[in-house]
Coordinates of C-alpha atoms in Angstrom, one line a residue:
M2 CA 0.0 0.0 0.0
M3 CA 1.3 3.4 -0.9
N4 CA 0.6 6.8 0.4
P5 CA -3.0 7.0 1.8
A6 CA -3.8 9.6 -0.9
F7 CA -3.5 6.8 -3.4
R8 CA -5.0 4.1 -1.1
T9 CA -7.2 2.4 -3.7
F10 CA -4.5 2.3 -6.2
G11 CA -1.7 1.3 -3.9
K12 CA -2.7 -1.9 -2.3
S13 CA 0.0 -3.9 -4.0
L14 CA 2.8 -5.0 -1.8
Y15 CA 5.1 -5.0 -4.8
A16 CA 4.4 -1.8 -6.5
I17 CA 7.3 0.6 -6.9
G18 CA 7.5 3.8 -4.9
L19 CA 6.5 7.1 -6.5
A20 CA 9.3 9.3 -7.7
S21 CA 10.1 12.1 -5.3
M22 CA 10.3 14.5 -8.2
I23 CA 7.3 16.7 -9.0
V24 CA 6.8 17.6 -12.6
L25 CA 4.8 20.8 -12.9
A26 CA 6.3 22.9 -15.6
G27 CA 4.8 23.2 -19.1
C28 CA 1.5 21.4 -18.4
S29 CA -0.9 21.7 -21.2
S30 CA -3.7 22.7 -18.9
S31 CA -2.0 26.1 -18.4
G32 CA -1.0 26.7 -22.0
D33 CA -2.1 25.7 -25.5
G34 CA -0.6 22.3 -25.1
K35 CA 1.3 22.5 -28.4
E36 CA 4.9 21.8 -29.3
G37 CA 6.3 22.1 -32.8
G38 CA 2.8 22.1 -34.2
A39 CA 1.8 18.9 -32.5
I40 CA -0.7 18.8 -29.6
K41 CA 0.9 17.7 -26.4
L42 CA -1.1 16.0 -23.6
Q43 CA 0.3 15.4 -20.1
V44 CA -0.7 12.0 -18.7
P45 CA 0.2 9.9 -15.6
D46 CA 3.5 8.0 -15.7
S47 CA 2.9 4.5 -16.8
A48 CA 5.5 3.1 -14.4
I49 CA 3.9 4.7 -11.4
W50 CA 3.1 1.3 -9.8
G51 CA 5.3 -0.9 -11.9
E52 CA 3.6 -3.9 -13.5
E53 CA 0.2 -2.8 -12.0
S54 CA 0.1 0.3 -14.2
S55 CA 1.8 -1.2 -17.3
A56 CA -1.6 -1.1 -19.1
L57 CA -1.2 2.6 -19.3
Q58 CA 1.8 2.2 -21.6
V59 CA -0.2 -0.1 -23.9
M60 CA -3.0 2.5 -24.0
Y61 CA -0.5 5.3 -24.7
D62 CA 1.3 3.3 -27.5
K63 CA -1.9 2.6 -29.3
F64 CA -3.1 6.1 -29.1
E65 CA 0.1 7.7 -30.3
A66 CA 0.2 5.2 -33.2
D67 CA -3.3 6.2 -34.2
H68 CA -2.7 9.9 -33.6
P69 CA 0.8 10.9 -34.9
D70 CA -0.1 14.6 -34.5
I71 CA -0.6 14.2 -30.7
K72 CA 2.3 13.7 -28.3
L73 CA 1.9 12.3 -24.8
E74 CA 4.2 13.5 -22.0
Q75 CA 4.2 11.2 -19.0
V76 CA 4.5 13.0 -15.6
T77 CA 4.7 12.0 -12.0
M78 CA 3.1 13.6 -9.0
A79 CA 4.9 12.7 -5.7
D80 CA 1.7 12.6 -3.7
D81 CA -1.7 14.1 -3.4
Q82 CA -0.4 17.3 -1.9
A83 CA 1.7 17.8 -5.1
M84 CA -1.4 17.2 -7.2
S85 CA -3.4 19.7 -5.1
A86 CA -0.8 22.3 -5.6
A87 CA -0.6 21.6 -9.4
L88 CA -4.4 21.9 -9.7
A89 CA -4.5 25.2 -7.8
A90 CA -1.7 26.5 -10.0
G91 CA -3.4 25.4 -13.2
K92 CA -0.5 23.1 -14.0
A93 CA -2.0 19.6 -13.4
P94 CA -1.9 17.0 -16.2
D95 CA -4.7 16.7 -18.7
L96 CA -5.4 13.2 -17.6
M97 CA -5.3 12.3 -14.0
L98 CA -5.5 9.2 -11.7
M99 CA -7.8 9.8 -8.8
D100 CA -9.8 7.7 -6.3
P101 CA -13.5 8.3 -6.1
S102 CA -13.6 10.4 -2.9
L103 CA -10.8 12.7 -4.1
A104 CA -12.4 13.0 -7.5
K105 CA -15.7 14.1 -6.0
E106 CA -14.0 16.7 -3.8
R107 CA -12.2 18.1 -6.8
Y108 CA -15.2 18.0 -9.0
K109 CA -17.0 20.2 -6.4
G110 CA -13.9 22.5 -6.6
G111 CA -14.2 22.7 -10.4
Y112 CA -11.1 20.8 -11.2
V113 CA -12.7 17.6 -12.7
E114 CA -14.6 17.4 -16.0
P115 CA -18.0 15.6 -16.2
L116 CA -17.7 12.6 -18.6
D117 CA -21.3 11.8 -19.4
A118 CA -21.0 13.1 -23.0
Y119 CA -18.0 10.8 -23.6
Y120 CA -19.8 7.9 -22.0
D121 CA -22.6 8.5 -24.5
K122 CA -20.3 9.1 -27.5
Y123 CA -18.1 6.0 -27.0
G124 CA -20.6 3.7 -25.2
W125 CA -18.3 3.3 -22.2
G126 CA -21.3 2.3 -20.0
D127 CA -22.0 -0.8 -22.2
G128 CA -21.0 -3.8 -20.1
M129 CA -19.5 -1.8 -17.3
F130 CA -20.5 -2.9 -13.8
G131 CA -23.1 -0.3 -12.6
W132 CA -21.7 -0.2 -9.1
A133 CA -18.3 0.6 -10.4
R134 CA -19.5 3.5 -12.6
N135 CA -21.6 4.7 -9.7
A136 CA -18.5 5.2 -7.6
Y137 CA -17.7 8.1 -9.9
V138 CA -21.2 9.7 -9.9
E139 CA -21.6 13.0 -8.1
N140 CA -24.7 15.1 -8.2
G141 CA -26.0 13.0 -11.2
K142 CA -22.8 13.5 -13.2
T143 CA -20.3 10.7 -14.1
I144 CA -16.9 12.2 -13.4
G145 CA -14.5 9.4 -14.0
I146 CA -13.7 6.0 -15.5
P147 CA -13.2 3.3 -12.8
W148 CA -9.6 2.0 -13.3
N149 CA -10.3 -1.5 -12.0
Y150 CA -12.1 -3.5 -9.4
E151 CA -10.4 -5.1 -6.5
G152 CA -11.7 -7.5 -3.9
L153 CA -10.6 -9.0 -0.5
I154 CA -10.0 -12.7 -0.6
L155 CA -8.5 -15.5 1.4
V156 CA -5.1 -16.6 0.1
Y157 CA -3.9 -20.0 1.4
N158 CA -1.3 -22.6 1.0
D159 CA -3.3 -25.1 -1.0
T160 CA -0.5 -27.8 -0.9
M161 CA -0.4 -27.5 2.9
F162 CA -4.1 -27.8 3.2
K163 CA -4.3 -30.9 1.0
D164 CA -1.3 -32.6 2.7
N165 CA -3.0 -32.2 6.1
G166 CA -6.6 -32.9 5.0
W167 CA -7.7 -29.4 6.0
T168 CA -10.9 -27.9 4.5
V169 CA -11.0 -24.2 3.6
P170 CA -13.2 -22.6 6.3
K171 CA -16.3 -20.7 5.2
N172 CA -17.2 -19.1 8.5
Y173 CA -16.0 -18.3 12.0
G174 CA -17.0 -21.7 13.4
E175 CA -15.0 -23.6 10.8
L176 CA -12.1 -21.2 11.2
M177 CA -11.9 -21.7 14.9
S178 CA -12.0 -25.5 14.4
L179 CA -9.1 -25.2 12.0
V180 CA -6.6 -22.8 13.6
P181 CA -5.6 -25.2 16.5
K182 CA -4.8 -27.9 14.0
I183 CA -2.6 -25.4 12.1
E184 CA -0.8 -24.4 15.3
E185 CA -0.2 -28.0 16.3
K186 CA 2.0 -28.2 13.2
G187 CA 4.1 -25.2 14.4
I188 CA 2.6 -23.0 11.7
M189 CA 1.0 -19.6 12.0
P190 CA -2.6 -19.5 11.0
F191 CA -2.4 -16.0 9.5
A192 CA 0.6 -14.0 8.3
W193 CA 0.0 -10.3 8.7
G194 CA 2.0 -7.1 9.1
S195 CA 1.1 -3.4 9.4
S196 CA 4.2 -1.7 10.8
D197 CA 4.9 0.0 7.4
N198 CA 1.3 1.0 6.9
P199 CA -1.4 0.8 9.5
G200 CA -4.0 1.5 6.8
V201 CA -4.0 -2.2 5.8
D202 CA -5.9 -3.0 9.0
D203 CA -8.9 -1.5 7.1
W204 CA -9.1 -4.8 5.2
W205 CA -10.0 -6.6 8.4
V206 CA -12.7 -4.2 9.3
T207 CA -14.1 -4.3 5.8
S208 CA -14.2 -8.1 6.0
I209 CA -15.9 -8.0 9.4
V210 CA -18.7 -5.6 8.5
N211 CA -19.5 -7.2 5.2
S212 CA -19.8 -10.7 6.6
M213 CA -21.7 -9.6 9.8
L214 CA -24.1 -7.3 7.9
G215 CA -24.3 -8.8 4.4
R216 CA -24.5 -6.8 1.2
E217 CA -27.5 -4.7 2.0
G218 CA -26.6 -4.1 5.6
T219 CA -23.1 -2.8 4.5
K220 CA -24.8 -0.4 2.2
Q221 CA -26.8 1.0 5.1
L222 CA -23.8 1.2 7.3
F223 CA -21.7 3.2 4.9
S224 CA -24.4 5.6 3.7
G225 CA -27.8 4.7 5.2
N226 CA -29.4 4.5 8.6
L227 CA -27.4 1.7 10.2
N228 CA -25.1 2.8 13.0
W229 CA -21.5 1.7 13.6
T230 CA -22.6 0.8 17.1
D231 CA -24.9 -1.9 15.8
P232 CA -24.7 -5.1 18.0
A233 CA -23.7 -7.2 15.0
I234 CA -20.7 -5.0 14.2
L235 CA -19.7 -4.9 17.9
D236 CA -19.8 -8.7 18.0
G237 CA -17.6 -8.9 14.9
I238 CA -15.0 -6.4 16.2
K239 CA -14.9 -8.2 19.6
R240 CA -14.5 -11.5 17.7
Y241 CA -11.4 -10.2 15.8
D242 CA -10.0 -8.7 19.0
E243 CA -10.2 -12.1 20.7
F244 CA -8.9 -13.9 17.6
W245 CA -5.8 -11.5 17.3
N246 CA -5.1 -11.8 21.1
A247 CA -5.2 -15.6 20.9
G248 CA -2.1 -15.3 18.7
Y249 CA -3.7 -16.5 15.4
V250 CA -2.5 -13.4 13.5
T251 CA 1.4 -13.4 13.3
D252 CA 1.6 -14.5 17.0
K253 CA 0.4 -11.1 18.1
K254 CA 3.3 -9.3 16.4
S255 CA 1.4 -8.0 13.3
Q256 CA 1.9 -4.4 14.3
A257 CA 5.7 -5.0 14.5
I258 CA 6.4 -6.3 11.1
S259 CA 5.7 -5.0 7.6
Q260 CA 3.3 -6.3 5.0
E261 CA 6.2 -7.4 2.8
D262 CA 7.7 -9.4 5.8
S263 CA 4.4 -11.0 6.4
T264 CA 4.1 -12.0 2.8
Q265 CA 7.5 -13.7 3.0
L266 CA 6.2 -15.6 6.0
F267 CA 3.4 -17.0 3.9
L268 CA 5.6 -17.6 0.8
N269 CA 8.1 -19.5 3.0
A270 CA 5.3 -21.7 4.4
K271 CA 5.6 -20.3 7.9
A272 CA 1.9 -19.3 7.8
A273 CA -1.0 -21.1 6.3
M274 CA -3.2 -18.1 5.2
R275 CA -3.4 -14.4 4.4
L276 CA -6.1 -11.9 4.1
D277 CA -5.2 -10.3 0.7
G278 CA -6.8 -9.1 -2.5
T279 CA -6.7 -9.0 -6.2
W280 CA -3.9 -6.5 -6.2
S281 CA -1.5 -9.1 -4.9
L282 CA -1.8 -11.1 -8.2
A283 CA 0.5 -8.5 -9.8
A284 CA 3.4 -10.1 -8.0
D285 CA 5.1 -12.9 -9.9
N286 CA 5.7 -15.2 -6.9
N287 CA 6.7 -18.8 -7.4
P288 CA 6.7 -20.5 -4.0
D289 CA 7.3 -24.2 -3.5
F290 CA 3.6 -24.8 -3.2
E291 CA 0.3 -24.3 -4.9
I292 CA -1.5 -21.1 -3.9
G293 CA -5.3 -21.3 -3.3
F294 CA -7.9 -18.6 -3.4
A295 CA -11.3 -18.5 -1.7
A296 CA -13.8 -16.0 -0.2
F297 CA -12.6 -15.0 3.2
P298 CA -14.5 -16.8 6.0
S299 CA -17.5 -15.1 7.4
W300 CA -17.1 -13.7 10.9
K301 CA -20.5 -15.1 11.7
Q302 CA -20.4 -18.4 13.5
D303 CA -22.2 -20.2 10.8
G304 CA -22.4 -17.5 8.1
E305 CA -21.7 -17.6 4.4
P306 CA -18.6 -15.8 3.0
I307 CA -18.8 -12.5 1.1
I308 CA -16.2 -11.0 -1.1
P309 CA -16.0 -7.2 -0.6
L310 CA -15.4 -5.4 -3.9
G311 CA -14.5 -1.8 -4.7
V312 CA -13.2 0.5 -7.3
G313 CA -9.4 0.8 -7.4
G314 CA -9.3 4.4 -8.3
G315 CA -10.0 5.9 -11.7
L316 CA -9.1 8.1 -14.6
V317 CA -10.4 11.7 -14.8
I318 CA -10.1 14.6 -17.1
N319 CA -8.7 17.9 -15.9
S320 CA -11.5 20.5 -16.4
K321 CA -8.8 23.1 -17.2
S322 CA -7.3 21.1 -20.0
K323 CA -7.3 22.8 -23.4
H324 CA -7.7 19.4 -25.2
K325 CA -10.6 17.6 -23.5
E326 CA -11.8 16.0 -26.7
E327 CA -8.4 14.5 -27.4
V328 CA -8.2 13.2 -23.8
G329 CA -11.6 11.6 -24.3
E330 CA -10.3 9.8 -27.4
L331 CA -7.3 8.6 -25.4
L332 CA -9.6 7.3 -22.6
N333 CA -11.6 5.4 -25.2
D334 CA -8.4 3.2 -25.8
F335 CA -8.6 2.1 -22.2
F336 CA -11.3 -0.4 -23.4
D337 CA -9.1 -1.7 -26.2
T338 CA -8.8 -5.5 -25.9
E339 CA -5.0 -5.4 -25.4
V340 CA -5.3 -2.9 -22.6
V341 CA -8.1 -5.0 -21.0
K342 CA -5.9 -8.1 -21.3
T343 CA -2.8 -6.4 -19.7
M344 CA -4.9 -5.2 -16.8
A345 CA -6.3 -8.7 -16.2
E346 CA -2.9 -10.3 -16.5
H347 CA -1.8 -8.5 -13.4
G348 CA -4.9 -9.3 -11.4
I349 CA -6.4 -5.8 -11.7
P350 CA -9.4 -6.3 -14.1
E351 CA -11.4 -3.5 -15.6
P352 CA -14.9 -3.4 -14.1
I353 CA -16.5 -4.7 -17.3
Q354 CA -18.2 -8.0 -18.3
M355 CA -15.4 -10.2 -19.5
N356 CA -14.8 -13.9 -20.2
Y357 CA -11.3 -14.5 -18.7
G358 CA -11.1 -17.9 -20.3
D359 CA -10.4 -16.1 -23.6
L360 CA -7.4 -14.2 -22.4
N361 CA -4.8 -17.0 -21.7
L362 CA -4.0 -15.7 -18.2
K363 CA -1.7 -17.3 -15.6
P364 CA -3.6 -20.0 -13.7
N365 CA -3.5 -18.2 -10.4
V366 CA -4.8 -15.0 -11.9
A367 CA -7.6 -16.7 -13.8
K368 CA -8.4 -18.7 -10.6
A369 CA -8.8 -15.6 -8.5
L370 CA -10.7 -13.5 -11.1
N371 CA -13.1 -16.4 -11.8
L372 CA -13.7 -16.8 -8.1
I373 CA -14.8 -13.1 -7.9
S374 CA -16.8 -13.4 -11.1
E375 CA -18.8 -16.3 -9.8
A376 CA -19.4 -14.6 -6.4
E377 CA -20.6 -11.5 -8.3
K378 CA -23.1 -13.6 -10.3
A379 CA -24.3 -15.3 -7.1
G380 CA -24.8 -12.1 -5.2
Q381 CA -22.1 -13.0 -2.7
T382 CA -20.1 -9.7 -3.0
G383 CA -20.1 -6.7 -0.8
Y384 CA -18.3 -3.3 -0.6
V385 CA -14.9 -2.3 0.5
A386 CA -14.7 0.6 3.0
W387 CA -12.0 2.5 1.3
S388 CA -14.1 3.1 -1.8
Y389 CA -17.5 3.6 -0.2
G390 CA -17.2 4.4 3.5
P391 CA -17.6 7.8 5.0
P392 CA -14.3 9.7 4.5
S393 CA -13.8 10.5 8.2
V394 CA -14.6 7.0 9.2
V395 CA -12.2 5.6 6.6
Q396 CA -9.4 7.8 8.0
V397 CA -9.7 6.1 11.4
L398 CA -10.0 2.6 9.8
E399 CA -6.8 3.2 8.1
S400 CA -4.9 4.6 11.1
D401 CA -6.3 3.3 14.4
F402 CA -7.8 -0.1 14.3
A403 CA -4.8 -1.4 16.3
S404 CA -5.9 0.6 19.3
V405 CA -8.7 -2.0 19.7
Y406 CA -6.7 -5.2 19.6
L407 CA -3.8 -3.7 21.5
K408 CA -6.3 -2.9 24.3
K409 CA -5.8 0.9 24.2
T410 CA -9.5 1.4 23.9
T411 CA -12.6 -0.7 24.0
P412 CA -14.5 -1.9 20.9
E413 CA -17.6 0.0 22.2
A414 CA -15.7 3.3 22.5
W415 CA -14.0 2.9 19.2
L416 CA -17.2 2.2 17.3
A417 CA -19.0 5.1 19.1
N418 CA -16.3 7.4 17.7
L419 CA -16.8 6.0 14.2
Q420 CA -20.6 6.7 14.5
Q421 CA -19.9 10.3 15.5
L422 CA -17.6 10.7 12.5
K423 CA -20.2 9.2 10.2
E424 CA -22.8 11.6 11.5
K425 CA -20.4 14.5 10.8
D426 CA -19.8 13.3 7.3
V427 CA -23.6 13.0 6.8
K428 CA -24.0 16.6 8.0
D429 CA -21.2 17.8 5.7
N430 CA -22.7 15.9 2.7
R431 CA -19.6 13.8 2.3
I432 CA -21.4 10.4 2.1
F433 CA -21.4 8.2 -1.0
A434 CA -25.0 7.3 -1.7
L435 CA -24.3 3.6 -1.8
D436 CA -27.7 2.8 -0.2
K437 CA -29.4 4.0 -3.5
Y438 CA -27.6 1.4 -5.7

């Protein structure tokens, strides 16, 4: 996970860091965007997340081949503060990467262009998942193209499970029957680390609320009338607190090691399972065992698992760009078959209807994407907090969940604070209207 400003893009443990250099000079949004008679568009650096963002280069290459009179200049923003400064100065790129909450704030500030005309012109909405497009709807206007969808899943050592005759747990009851058997073998049930980024603990909370409340209940929690102090949520948070303090999550040391270190524990067969997501498929890992994927167990005693899904950021047009039509043409290439394939190859599929059997993907990637596709068809998917939760609540989920399982506060007090923050976001009109979809 990268800087929280890029939280929905930066889940990958293997993505490269952003360059510290901020490129601001000469952006086409502040001038005519022409150089030597050719139109120049400034676009995000295609290497911003390594392999995760390589599809951008495929898109750029196709566009430049089809438009020899248009030149693309790739630029890097060091962080969201740099982007804010560039927008205020009129020097931001023509095309920008932005998560839904930031895009909405900047649309309200007049920095992001509505895209409804382009959706109609190019048919972008055909086959796109409605919930993904809706992540970029503000005041009835579609303001971005969702980059990809990502989901939380259980990643497990399939070889270890088969060798020991273990069954992949579907709920808390089955999980609690399994973990003692794993520990008897001298193996950690779960590998986890958050020392480098406490924000990843949000994944656990997302898993808890979705499985305790279900799809519709999660909608109401994030943007409807359900309170964070609801007894079902309290039960789930207490359950995780007990689970962590029993030593089932990195022997109660998760806050002391990094995500990368915890990944190595899993890859070295020191741990049987991980909570992870589709973003991890971008890593080209080859451990000495088969990796399995499943929906993460429900935190209900006898519940059914749900895969929380969300939009992993999106592409938006700078409203100050002098060449919006050209940027619209560039965005149309995002749906080119080769771009779609490149995205899927790295486990970050575009949120569109797609038969992954036709793309010749790596077995692990195809396995995970098909798992999510089947869950979506069966109505067994939910919503990730970082895409749809109240912004003030998400800030706490990404910074302070450890205070619960480290016994610095009580689950009751922690959830009461979240409810107060939600009410403030409701009052400030900062809630994503998930309950309407």
